[in-house]
C-alpha positions as a Python dict, from the first residue, in 0.01 Angstrom:
ca = {
    (1, 'M'): (0, 0, 0),
    (2, 'T'): (-311, 118, -194),
    (3, 'P'): (-275, 473, -235),
    (4, 'I'): (9, 378, -402),
    (5, 'V'): (-219, 94, -585),
    (6, 'D'): (-440, 392, -655),
    (7, 'E'): (-194, 678, -775),
    (8, 'A'): (-9, 384, -1030),
    (9, 'E'): (-412, 349, -1151),
    (10, 'K'): (-426, 706, -1175),
    (11, 'S'): (-105, 800, -1352),
    (12, 'L'): (-241, 490, -1632),
    (13, 'K'): (-590, 597, -1693),
    (14, 'R'): (-456, 963, -1760),
    (15, 'E'): (-192, 819, -2014),
    (16, 'R'): (-471, 621, -2149),
    (17, 'L'): (-681, 924, -2144),
    (18, 'I'): (-381, 1167, -2272),
    (19, 'A'): (-378, 817, -2601),
    (20, 'A'): (-700, 845, -2669),
    (21, 'A'): (-714, 1217, -2648),
    (22, 'A'): (-423, 1291, -2880),
    (23, 'Q'): (-568, 1053, -3157),
    (24, 'V'): (-892, 1222, -3193),
    (25, 'F'): (-719, 1560, -3218),
    (26, 'A'): (-507, 1444, -3442),
    (27, 'A'): (-801, 1293, -3690),
    (28, 'K'): (-1062, 1520, -3577),
    (29, 'G'): (-884, 1895, -3492),
    (30, 'Y'): (-997, 2037, -3208),
    (31, 'R'): (-1215, 2209, -3251),
    (32, 'K'): (-1401, 1951, -3402),
    (33, 'A'): (-1318, 1676, -3148),
    (34, 'T'): (-1518, 1609, -2772),
    (35, 'M'): (-1529, 1502, -2491),
    (36, 'D'): (-1771, 1137, -2553),
    (37, 'E'): (-1549, 1041, -2830),
    (38, 'I'): (-1260, 1014, -2638),
    (39, 'A'): (-1422, 870, -2328),
    (40, 'R'): (-1526, 580, -2595),
    (41, 'L'): (-1236, 538, -2769),
    (42, 'A'): (-1018, 534, -2383),
    (43, 'G'): (-1302, 294, -2268),
    (44, 'T'): (-1426, 527, -1915),
    (45, 'A'): (-1724, 708, -1893),
    (46, 'K'): (-1726, 1121, -1951),
    (47, 'G'): (-1700, 1311, -1672),
    (48, 'T'): (-1419, 1035, -1533),
    (49, 'V'): (-1184, 1311, -1775),
    (50, 'Y'): (-1388, 1611, -1574),
    (51, 'L'): (-1182, 1451, -1289),
    (52, 'Y'): (-778, 1447, -1472),
    (53, 'F'): (-889, 1764, -1737),
    (54, 'K'): (-1168, 2050, -1609),
    (55, 'D'): (-1203, 2074, -2026),
    (56, 'K'): (-1123, 1998, -2330),
    (57, 'E'): (-817, 2295, -2355),
    (58, 'S'): (-647, 2163, -2051),
    (59, 'L'): (-648, 1754, -2232),
    (60, 'F'): (-516, 1940, -2580),
    (61, 'Y'): (-236, 2115, -2394),
    (62, 'A'): (-132, 1800, -2160),
    (63, 'V'): (-113, 1584, -2521),
    (64, 'F'): (109, 1876, -2669),
    (65, 'E'): (274, 1799, -2292),
    (66, 'W'): (316, 1423, -2397),
    (67, 'L'): (394, 1540, -2761),
    (68, 'A'): (658, 1723, -2711),
    (69, 'S'): (808, 1520, -2423),
    (70, 'A'): (839, 1212, -2681),
    (71, 'S'): (959, 1410, -2967),
    (72, 'F'): (1274, 1456, -2736),
    (73, 'E'): (1361, 1133, -2604),
    (74, 'N'): (1471, 978, -2825),
    (75, 'S'): (1760, 1213, -2821),
    (76, 'T'): (1984, 1125, -2572),
    (77, 'V'): (2225, 1064, -2810),
    (78, 'I'): (2389, 1353, -2753),
    (79, 'E'): (2509, 1341, -2420),
    (80, 'R'): (2748, 1042, -2594),
    (81, 'N'): (3059, 1210, -2477),
    (82, 'D'): (3229, 909, -2706),
    (83, 'L'): (3093, 1143, -3029),
    (84, 'S'): (3227, 1451, -3209),
    (85, 'A'): (2976, 1755, -3195),
    (86, 'A'): (2933, 1703, -3580),
    (87, 'Q'): (2781, 1383, -3507),
    (88, 'R'): (2572, 1467, -3146),
    (89, 'L'): (2379, 1740, -3427),
    (90, 'L'): (2272, 1495, -3684),
    (91, 'A'): (2209, 1239, -3457),
    (92, 'L'): (1932, 1523, -3258),
    (93, 'A'): (1840, 1638, -3645),
    (94, 'E'): (1797, 1249, -3755),
    (95, 'A'): (1605, 1191, -3367),
    (96, 'T'): (1342, 1413, -3411),
    (97, 'V'): (1287, 1375, -3783),
    (98, 'V'): (1308, 975, -3700),
    (99, 'F'): (1048, 1026, -3418),
    (100, 'M'): (811, 1268, -3618),
    (101, 'T'): (857, 976, -3900),
    (102, 'E'): (716, 699, -3712),
    (103, 'H'): (468, 858, -3567),
    (104, 'R'): (347, 1065, -3891),
    (105, 'E'): (-15, 1071, -3767),
    (106, 'M'): (43, 1294, -3444),
    (107, 'F'): (142, 1552, -3692),
    (108, 'P'): (-150, 1713, -3761),
    (109, 'L'): (-137, 1797, -3326),
    (110, 'T'): (145, 2012, -3434),
    (111, 'L'): (-32, 2181, -3714),
    (112, 'E'): (-372, 2214, -3433),
    (113, 'V'): (-101, 2376, -3161),
    (114, 'W'): (-5, 2642, -3431),
    (115, 'A'): (-357, 2698, -3442),
    (116, 'A'): (-441, 2775, -3119),
    (117, 'A'): (-115, 2950, -3071),
    (118, 'G'): (-376, 3241, -3289),
    (119, 'S'): (-639, 3213, -3147),
    (120, 'T'): (-784, 3407, -2928),
    (121, 'D'): (-956, 3254, -2681),
    (122, 'S'): (-580, 3074, -2612),
    (123, 'R'): (-304, 3262, -2755),
    (124, 'E'): (-69, 3357, -2440),
    (125, 'R'): (-88, 2942, -2360),
    (126, 'F'): (-8, 2811, -2715),
    (127, 'A'): (216, 3056, -2766),
    (128, 'T'): (379, 3014, -2511),
    (129, 'A'): (433, 2625, -2483),
    (130, 'M'): (569, 2681, -2851),
    (131, 'K'): (799, 2966, -2786),
    (132, 'D'): (924, 2681, -2511),
    (133, 'L'): (981, 2412, -2715),
    (134, 'Y'): (1156, 2570, -2942),
    (135, 'A'): (1345, 2780, -2656),
    (136, 'T'): (1431, 2401, -2613),
    (137, 'Y'): (1576, 2254, -2948),
    (138, 'R'): (1765, 2658, -3019),
    (139, 'L'): (1954, 2550, -2680),
    (140, 'L'): (2050, 2249, -2672),
    (141, 'I'): (2189, 2259, -3099),
    (142, 'A'): (2385, 2572, -2934),
    (143, 'E'): (2496, 2380, -2634),
    (144, 'I'): (2623, 2158, -2886),
    (145, 'I'): (2784, 2355, -3091),
    (146, 'Q'): (2944, 2546, -2821),
    (147, 'N'): (3091, 2257, -2701),
    (148, 'G'): (3257, 2132, -3004),
    (149, 'Q'): (3400, 2491, -2992),
    (150, 'L'): (3538, 2471, -2641),
    (151, 'R'): (3700, 2082, -2787),
    (152, 'G'): (3842, 2270, -3020),
    (153, 'E'): (3662, 2140, -3347),
    (154, 'L'): (3425, 2351, -3512),
    (155, 'R'): (3519, 2730, -3528),
    (156, 'S'): (3538, 3001, -3330),
    (157, 'D'): (3397, 3203, -3468),
    (158, 'L'): (3068, 3031, -3525),
    (159, 'N'): (2768, 3184, -3429),
    (160, 'A'): (2603, 2898, -3147),
    (161, 'Q'): (2268, 3105, -3069),
    (162, 'A'): (2211, 3161, -3441),
    (163, 'L'): (2293, 2828, -3600),
    (164, 'G'): (2034, 2692, -3330),
    (165, 'S'): (1771, 2885, -3429),
    (166, 'L'): (1823, 2846, -3872),
    (167, 'L'): (1888, 2436, -3795),
    (168, 'A'): (1556, 2433, -3580),
    (169, 'G'): (1414, 2598, -3870),
    (170, 'A'): (1549, 2399, -4105),
    (171, 'V'): (1416, 2046, -3973),
    (172, 'D'): (1118, 2161, -3871),
    (173, 'G'): (1006, 2306, -4227),
    (174, 'L'): (1188, 1983, -4357),
    (175, 'L'): (896, 1843, -4138),
    (176, 'L'): (637, 2075, -4253),
    (177, 'Q'): (700, 2026, -4624),
    (178, 'S'): (750, 1581, -4591),
    (179, 'W'): (444, 1663, -4368),
    (180, 'F'): (203, 1755, -4703),
    (181, 'D'): (374, 1572, -4909),
    (182, 'P'): (404, 1190, -4782),
    (183, 'D'): (710, 1142, -5114),
    (184, 'L'): (872, 1257, -4944),
    (185, 'N'): (1142, 1116, -4767),
    (186, 'P'): (1295, 1389, -4495),
    (187, 'L'): (1595, 1156, -4360),
    (188, 'P'): (1809, 1156, -4701),
    (189, 'L'): (1734, 1491, -4731),
    (190, 'L'): (1856, 1564, -4409),
    (191, 'R'): (2170, 1429, -4451),
    (192, 'D'): (2235, 1519, -4781),
    (193, 'F'): (2152, 1927, -4596),
    (194, 'F'): (2371, 1855, -4288),
    (195, 'D'): (2675, 1767, -4458),
    (196, 'P'): (2804, 2052, -4569),
    (197, 'L'): (2698, 2208, -4322),
    (198, 'I'): (2852, 2099, -4097),
    (199, 'R'): (3188, 2018, -4296),
    (200, 'G'): (3196, 2361, -4273),
    (201, 'M'): (3125, 2447, -3941),
    (202, 'L'): (3461, 2219, -3889),
    (203, 'T'): (3732, 2332, -3759),
    (204, 'Q'): (3963, 2094, -4004),
    (205, 'P'): (3698, 1967, -4235),
    (206, 'T'): (3758, 1588, -4415),
    (207, 'E'): (3517, 1415, -4584),
    (208, 'T'): (3363, 1131, -4260),
    (209, 'E'): (3223, 1383, -4102),
    (210, 'P'): (2972, 1375, -3953),
    (211, 'K'): (2945, 1021, -3945),
    (212, 'E'): (2533, 831, -3887),
    (213, 'I'): (2541, 679, -3594),
    (214, 'N'): (2452, 366, -3505),
}
C-alpha cells in the first residue's frame, strides 16, 4: 500500500508545483519567473522543485501541457451522438472560448509559449508543441465536418481540412483580441460568426441551426 500512497503524493505535489508555476509564469513571464518564487507559492523547498523538473524550461513545458489538456476537457460534448454536426462545431468552439474566458489570467501563458517557440534556445520544443496543439484542434473540427458529410447534414463539396484551419484561426484570433480588449465579449461574437457560416455549410439550410447546447 505504501508505494501507492507515495505515488499519489508525488502526483499531487507535482500538480501543486505546476499550478504554482502557471500563476507565476502568467504574472511575471517566463524570463522573469524564478524557481524560488514558484517554490514559495507551492509551499515547498526550491530543491523539491528540481526533484520533479530538471530546469525552468521543463517546468514551463509541463505548464503548457496542463493548459493544453485542460482546454480540451470541456469539448467532450462533441462526442454526443444526439447532436448534429452544426451543433458539435458550435459546441467545440464555445467550449474553447468559455474555458479561456473563465481562465483569462492564464492567457498570457499562451503568449509566452508563442515567444518561446520563436526563441533560439527552445524554439524546436515549443514550436513542435504549438504545431501539435493546433493540429489536434484542426483535426477535431475536420472530423466533425466529415462526419456531418457522411450523415448527409453538411455539403459534400466542403474541404474539411481547409475549414478546420480557418475555423481554428478564427477562434484563436477572437481570443487574442479579447485579451487585448477586455471589453470585447468573445462568446456572442463567436455565435454571430458561426450562425451564418454553418447555415451555409448545411445541405438544407434552416433558420434554427445551430442551436445552443445545454
